[in-house]
XYZ file of C-alpha atoms in Angstrom:
458
model
C -22.677 -13.988 43.445
C -25.642 -11.679 42.784
C -27.066 -11.682 39.208
C -26.000 -8.091 38.510
C -22.485 -8.778 39.763
C -22.303 -11.931 37.619
C -23.397 -9.947 34.565
C -20.780 -7.262 35.226
C -18.141 -9.969 35.606
C -19.189 -11.507 32.276
C -18.867 -8.082 30.614
C -15.333 -7.771 32.018
C -14.552 -11.252 30.719
C -15.700 -10.273 27.239
C -13.487 -7.172 27.166
C -10.564 -9.176 28.511
C -11.025 -12.225 26.300
C -12.308 -10.963 22.958
C -8.763 -10.321 21.592
C -7.886 -13.995 22.156
C -11.123 -15.296 20.636
C -10.993 -12.968 17.629
C -7.292 -13.629 17.027
C -7.599 -17.416 17.108
C -10.870 -17.411 15.170
C -9.021 -15.528 12.441
C -6.129 -17.998 12.602
C -8.611 -20.834 12.167
C -10.267 -19.106 9.216
C -6.891 -18.462 7.556
C -5.985 -22.139 7.883
C -9.282 -23.402 6.497
C -10.768 -20.730 4.231
C -8.107 -18.089 3.645
C -7.974 -14.456 4.713
C -9.405 -11.942 2.247
C -7.360 -12.216 -0.963
C -4.984 -14.734 0.637
C -5.573 -18.411 -0.046
C -5.709 -20.857 2.883
C -2.308 -22.090 4.028
C -1.367 -24.695 6.656
C 0.600 -23.925 9.770
C 4.212 -22.867 9.159
C 3.698 -21.795 5.563
C 3.218 -18.354 3.975
C 0.207 -17.209 2.005
C 0.909 -14.344 -0.401
C -1.329 -11.826 -2.131
C -1.123 -11.624 -5.928
C -0.495 -7.881 -5.713
C -1.638 -4.686 -4.003
C -5.341 -4.192 -3.424
C -7.546 -3.333 -6.409
C -11.298 -2.709 -6.746
C -11.631 -6.490 -7.039
C -10.128 -6.967 -3.580
C -13.156 -7.273 -1.326
C -11.301 -6.461 1.877
C -12.193 -3.224 3.693
C -9.440 -0.586 3.674
C -6.834 -2.833 2.026
C -3.656 -0.917 1.048
C -3.135 -0.144 -2.642
C 0.671 0.069 -2.502
C 1.623 -2.854 -0.253
C 1.480 -6.599 -0.861
C 0.324 -8.800 2.015
C 2.113 -11.903 3.278
C 0.697 -13.961 6.142
C 1.806 -17.066 8.003
C 0.324 -18.877 10.976
C 3.021 -20.566 13.047
C 2.482 -23.520 15.349
C 5.456 -24.048 17.635
C 4.022 -26.947 19.630
C 6.452 -29.290 17.846
C 9.466 -27.027 18.264
C 11.109 -24.004 16.631
C 10.585 -22.689 13.120
C 13.357 -21.175 11.007
C 12.381 -18.085 9.040
C 14.403 -16.913 6.046
C 14.022 -13.293 4.926
C 15.385 -12.102 1.558
C 17.454 -9.038 0.741
C 14.982 -6.376 -0.394
C 17.796 -4.063 -1.562
C 16.534 -1.207 0.595
C 12.852 -1.527 -0.319
C 10.456 -1.194 2.607
C 9.002 -4.297 4.215
C 7.846 -5.360 7.655
C 7.065 -8.662 9.352
C 5.063 -8.245 12.546
C 4.801 -11.138 15.006
C 1.502 -11.363 16.892
C 0.762 -13.849 19.661
C -2.552 -15.538 20.447
C -3.613 -12.611 22.654
C -3.017 -10.131 19.795
C 0.198 -8.734 21.292
C 2.684 -7.542 18.673
C 5.857 -8.840 20.321
C 8.512 -8.647 17.577
C 9.262 -6.981 14.235
C 11.611 -7.717 11.371
C 12.149 -5.401 8.435
C 13.382 -2.031 7.290
C 13.080 -0.217 10.632
C 13.740 -3.056 13.029
C 16.491 -5.151 11.458
C 17.305 -3.647 8.046
C 16.683 -5.079 4.596
C 19.561 -7.561 4.282
C 19.079 -11.313 3.886
C 18.952 -13.310 7.107
C 17.597 -16.262 9.088
C 15.689 -16.084 12.361
C 14.671 -18.790 14.804
C 11.142 -18.493 16.223
C 10.957 -20.557 19.406
C 8.053 -21.622 21.665
C 7.622 -20.538 25.298
C 10.239 -22.065 27.609
C 12.449 -23.349 24.799
C 16.068 -24.056 25.836
C 17.571 -25.744 22.796
C 20.630 -25.049 20.664
C 20.512 -22.264 18.092
C 21.607 -23.544 14.650
C 24.540 -22.010 12.822
C 23.805 -19.136 10.481
C 20.872 -17.757 12.493
C 20.779 -13.965 12.880
C 18.772 -14.018 16.084
C 16.074 -15.691 18.171
C 12.455 -14.570 18.430
C 10.869 -15.793 21.666
C 7.145 -16.401 21.175
C 4.869 -15.845 24.212
C 2.361 -18.446 22.918
C 2.754 -21.598 20.845
C 0.589 -20.157 18.043
C 1.842 -16.987 16.367
C 0.829 -14.973 13.314
C 3.452 -13.380 11.081
C 1.799 -10.404 9.377
C 3.927 -9.139 6.515
C 3.734 -6.270 4.057
C 6.065 -5.512 1.162
C 6.133 -2.160 -0.620
C 5.061 -2.332 -4.255
C 5.081 0.418 -6.884
C 2.340 -1.047 -9.054
C 1.856 -3.961 -11.470
C 5.203 -3.340 -13.169
C 6.925 -3.872 -9.785
C 5.321 -7.248 -9.105
C 8.091 -9.410 -10.675
C 10.473 -8.034 -8.034
C 7.934 -8.628 -5.264
C 7.177 -12.174 -6.458
C 10.867 -13.007 -6.316
C 10.939 -11.817 -2.707
C 7.832 -13.857 -1.897
C 9.543 -17.024 -3.114
C 12.522 -16.355 -0.852
C 10.396 -15.716 2.244
C 10.332 -19.245 3.680
C 9.610 -21.176 6.873
C 11.176 -24.478 7.932
C 9.905 -26.544 10.873
C 12.917 -27.652 12.937
C 11.097 -29.322 15.820
C 11.555 -32.974 16.708
C 7.788 -33.465 16.975
C 4.952 -32.947 14.524
C 3.201 -29.629 14.946
C -0.550 -29.263 15.208
C -2.702 -29.016 12.107
C -5.471 -27.035 13.815
C -6.436 -25.266 17.023
C -7.543 -27.033 20.220
C -11.144 -28.174 19.797
C -13.996 -26.748 21.827
C -17.011 -28.706 23.086
C -19.493 -29.280 20.251
C -22.622 -29.369 22.410
C -22.361 -25.805 23.699
C -25.333 -23.602 22.645
C -24.530 -20.876 20.124
C -25.071 -17.992 22.525
C -22.377 -19.399 24.815
C -19.823 -20.243 22.122
C -17.729 -17.176 22.896
C -17.229 -18.232 26.512
C -16.501 -21.832 25.519
C -13.812 -20.717 23.076
C -12.394 -18.372 25.692
C -12.336 -21.175 28.302
C -10.501 -23.656 26.063
C -8.093 -21.269 24.381
C -7.289 -19.418 27.609
C -6.093 -22.733 29.077
C -4.078 -23.743 26.002
C -2.495 -20.335 25.413
C -1.899 -18.862 28.869
C -1.127 -15.132 29.056
C 1.499 -13.347 31.116
C 1.553 -14.080 34.858
C -0.060 -10.750 35.805
C -2.937 -11.439 33.417
C -3.414 -14.929 34.839
C -3.900 -13.369 38.251
C -6.556 -11.059 36.775
C -8.437 -13.838 34.994
C -8.763 -15.833 38.235
C -11.707 -13.478 38.915
C -13.675 -15.316 36.244
C -13.996 -18.563 38.223
C -17.741 -17.940 38.928
C -18.344 -17.820 35.153
C -16.938 -21.301 34.586
C -14.024 -19.986 32.524
C -11.405 -21.776 34.625
C -13.133 -25.173 34.528
C -11.124 -28.023 32.995
C -12.436 -31.074 31.159
C -16.135 -31.219 30.232
C -17.528 -27.814 29.387
C -19.702 -26.176 32.050
C -21.713 -24.548 29.252
C -23.260 -27.721 27.787
C -25.965 -27.720 30.452
C -25.397 -24.440 32.252
C -27.897 -23.218 34.855
C -30.432 -20.660 33.514
C -29.089 -18.058 35.940
C -25.594 -18.377 34.486
C -26.869 -18.405 30.902
C -28.745 -15.133 31.505
C -25.743 -13.471 33.126
C -23.407 -14.569 30.325
C -25.797 -13.369 27.621
C -26.300 -9.977 29.238
C -22.603 -9.615 29.997
C -21.730 -10.421 26.391
C -24.025 -7.638 25.170
C -22.690 -5.153 27.730
C -19.090 -6.000 26.908
C -19.673 -5.554 23.178
C -21.340 -2.198 23.793
C -18.416 -1.066 25.938
C -15.922 -1.893 23.189
C -18.028 -0.307 20.425
C -18.451 2.916 22.396
C -14.724 3.097 23.085
C -13.977 2.539 19.383
C -16.327 5.367 18.344
C -15.153 7.844 20.974
C -13.776 10.957 19.187
C -10.766 12.867 20.400
C -11.874 15.593 22.848
C -12.057 19.021 21.276
C -11.243 17.780 17.772
C -11.998 20.465 15.134
C -14.286 19.868 12.170
C -12.734 17.550 9.631
C -9.915 16.469 11.934
C -8.140 13.290 10.957
C -8.445 10.428 13.423
C -4.976 9.123 14.228
C -4.268 6.545 16.950
C -0.501 5.953 17.212
C -0.778 4.218 20.590
C -3.488 1.644 19.881
C -1.005 -1.256 20.211
C 0.654 -0.117 23.451
C -1.173 -2.688 25.589
C 1.680 -5.196 25.272
C 3.887 -4.593 28.310
C 5.166 -8.119 29.009
C 6.751 -9.498 25.828
C 8.893 -6.960 23.997
C 11.220 -8.768 21.620
C 13.208 -8.014 18.486
C 12.258 -4.691 16.888
C 9.912 -3.473 19.646
C 10.404 -0.346 21.731
C 10.204 -0.425 25.518
C 10.185 3.193 26.776
C 7.195 4.195 28.948
C 5.537 6.196 26.166
C 4.972 2.906 24.308
C 3.374 1.110 27.249
C -0.017 1.594 28.889
C 0.749 1.880 32.587
C -2.703 0.810 33.827
C -2.942 -2.909 33.010
C -6.698 -3.147 33.531
C -7.308 -0.073 31.351
C -5.154 -1.675 28.661
C -7.654 -4.525 28.275
C -10.219 -2.156 26.760
C -7.602 -0.666 24.408
C -6.642 -4.198 23.359
C -10.286 -5.068 22.714
C -10.719 -1.970 20.523
C -7.577 -2.902 18.593
C -8.911 -6.440 18.103
C -12.151 -4.997 16.747
C -10.174 -3.022 14.172
C -8.400 -6.154 12.925
C -4.815 -7.264 12.418
C -3.676 -4.491 10.062
C -2.469 -1.886 12.558
C 1.102 -2.094 13.911
C 2.676 -0.058 16.688
C 2.772 3.659 15.933
C 6.553 3.687 15.608
C 6.196 1.329 12.609
C 3.252 3.031 10.928
C 0.479 5.484 11.740
C -2.825 5.518 9.882
C -5.033 8.609 9.783
C -8.561 8.771 8.395
C -11.431 11.191 8.045
C -14.878 11.333 6.491
C -15.570 15.093 6.649
C -14.177 18.287 5.185
C -12.876 21.362 7.007
C -16.441 22.540 7.699
C -17.618 19.176 9.008
C -19.518 18.212 5.847
C -19.425 14.576 4.676
C -16.953 13.901 1.853
C -18.597 12.945 -1.428
C -17.481 12.636 -5.026
C -20.136 15.175 -6.012
C -17.614 17.866 -4.965
C -13.946 18.637 -5.577
C -11.456 18.833 -2.712
C -7.842 19.663 -1.979
C -5.511 18.496 0.737
C -2.731 21.047 1.235
C 0.312 19.414 2.797
C 2.730 22.141 3.844
C 4.997 20.390 4.431
C 4.227 16.787 3.432
C 4.213 14.323 6.335
C 7.661 13.673 7.874
C 8.426 9.968 7.417
C 11.561 7.829 7.181
C 9.996 5.400 4.695
C 7.002 6.683 2.733
C 3.473 8.018 3.037
C 0.458 7.480 0.809
C -3.172 8.569 0.581
C -5.934 6.188 -0.544
C -9.662 6.888 -1.033
C -12.263 4.216 -0.209
C -16.008 4.151 -0.658
C -18.089 4.669 2.469
C -19.271 2.860 4.465
C -17.884 -0.243 2.725
C -14.229 0.777 2.724
C -13.486 -0.602 -0.746
C -11.520 0.754 -3.683
C -13.635 1.943 -6.613
C -12.494 1.579 -10.233
C -11.392 4.690 -12.100
C -10.082 5.154 -15.629
C -6.683 6.277 -14.347
C -6.284 3.017 -12.373
C -4.748 5.176 -9.637
C -5.778 4.104 -6.146
C -3.071 5.725 -4.005
C -0.926 8.810 -4.230
C 2.062 9.729 -2.112
C 5.778 10.040 -1.651
C 6.570 7.274 -4.166
C 4.198 8.572 -6.871
C 6.239 9.769 -9.877
C 5.611 13.219 -11.332
C 4.064 14.965 -8.335
C 4.204 18.766 -8.571
C 5.440 20.520 -5.420
C 5.266 24.200 -4.591
C 8.389 26.327 -4.454
C 8.401 25.943 -0.659
C 8.186 22.149 -0.873
C 4.460 22.038 -0.110
C 2.168 19.639 -1.919
C -1.474 20.155 -2.865
C -3.381 16.951 -3.621
C -6.589 17.122 -5.657
C -9.376 14.734 -4.702
C -12.238 14.472 -7.171
C -14.241 11.955 -9.177
C -13.245 13.631 -12.458
C -9.765 14.370 -13.706
C -8.769 18.043 -13.285
C -8.241 19.987 -16.501
C -5.055 21.702 -15.318
C -2.025 19.423 -16.009
C -0.353 20.245 -12.695
C -3.538 19.505 -10.779
C -3.943 16.279 -12.766
C -0.413 15.218 -11.767
C -1.472 15.511 -8.095
C -4.900 13.939 -8.603
C -6.337 11.128 -6.491
C -9.568 9.803 -8.043
C -12.372 9.317 -5.501
C -15.680 7.427 -5.681
C -18.731 9.250 -7.033
C -20.560 8.835 -3.728
C -19.449 9.068 -0.111
C -15.794 8.307 0.437
C -13.229 8.040 3.208
C -9.539 8.880 2.657
C -6.878 7.021 4.651
C -3.370 8.461 5.042
C -0.687 5.885 5.859
C 2.608 7.085 7.329
C 5.286 4.373 7.303
C 8.077 4.949 9.817
C 6.592 8.295 10.919
C 8.865 11.066 12.127
C 8.922 12.137 15.751
C 6.802 15.211 14.932
C 3.952 12.857 13.948
C 4.264 10.761 17.089
C 4.501 13.847 19.334
C 1.443 15.430 17.728
C 3.447 18.408 16.467
C 2.679 17.542 12.854
C -1.067 17.809 12.277
C -2.607 16.619 9.023
C -4.704 19.566 7.759
C -8.404 19.026 7.043
C -9.623 18.361 3.522
C -10.971 21.559 1.918
C -13.949 21.616 -0.423
C -13.537 23.823 -3.489
C -16.242 26.082 -4.842
C -18.385 24.486 -7.523
C -17.501 25.125 -11.138
C -18.878 23.799 -14.414
C -17.672 20.220 -14.812
C -16.108 20.266 -18.282
C -13.362 17.783 -17.497
C -13.800 14.091 -17.967
C -12.253 11.055 -16.286
C -8.913 10.134 -17.724
C -5.351 9.346 -16.909
C -3.007 11.674 -15.030
């Protein structure tokens, strides 16, 4: 194969394989070091956050009104039994993600309700007997699975309730064999610049994708990605090393450009909303997923780039029918948002949701919460005391200082003094959101006035 063709093939392999490598690298980190505020936990055990995100939570764009729960499952020794508690109607979701970053099942308020129950998570090809008392079976496409959970929380005073739920969220290994304690090892002698392809080679073999994807990845034979046994990258030929290095750079650039690509014709200050970022899973649609064509990307090869962009954004985003996140960094005239000015967001009407919506402001470019004297980091449907207009509209006030007017202060979201980025989360969005009929209006900057107010509590 010609050098240019080999480089192009390596770029395709990066786009195709980066979701697997990122996903399993994160699994490995969660097992050994922890994930953000979550302590490390072994396979088949939950790690829980101590509460919603605060300014001390050094995780970009962490939610301020949800509490994270995370478990890495290894099903190589057999099924795992998952017990979910009764949340008495309070919102929660457990999203099941396979090694290739496909969200293939959901439990929770939308998918299965909020009652107590037990679920059996089984490995590929399992044909055993389902124990008594099990609500249903979740068929995993790969033997390693992440369970990404979030529980609604109304602030520190609500944490005793959430902690009780955390204690009841349990996993029990039912297999007749011991499960793994770590991921399959890669060859230690592979040079650093080829580590990505070595991890892809090993993990691709241990966690095979759907049959149609296996046919696609056969193209990567000239890159050594289908070689078994001793790694071909320990003493790879210079020609191959060059092609892999260049292809890696090209593949990364392709994903970064796709992630930055704005919506065509978007007006100044438009909110970026991507409800279909997780629609690349077309093969494994289990409990709680939706299968109509509008939730599937028809072009399989095109879906690989979408999947790579989603992997770059991390594990936080579910399918759009579970939640939609919108964000912006500019006002209605295209000017960067900064705490040096005062802003309003006029929601007429507020976003249509079946669960709740909330708005959070993060510093930019870091994406972290910034301390304020009100200790208010999110505002939304569950915020007590919001003042609505006679027509049901809602005007939110975004500023670094507390507004003087009591009604404005009731609807106040404190923002950082410098550049900031608001994120609007819509949990169980209405059809008008998903169809694009409901458009979040741009943030409007107010005219300057003497700053006589001072930070305080709403």
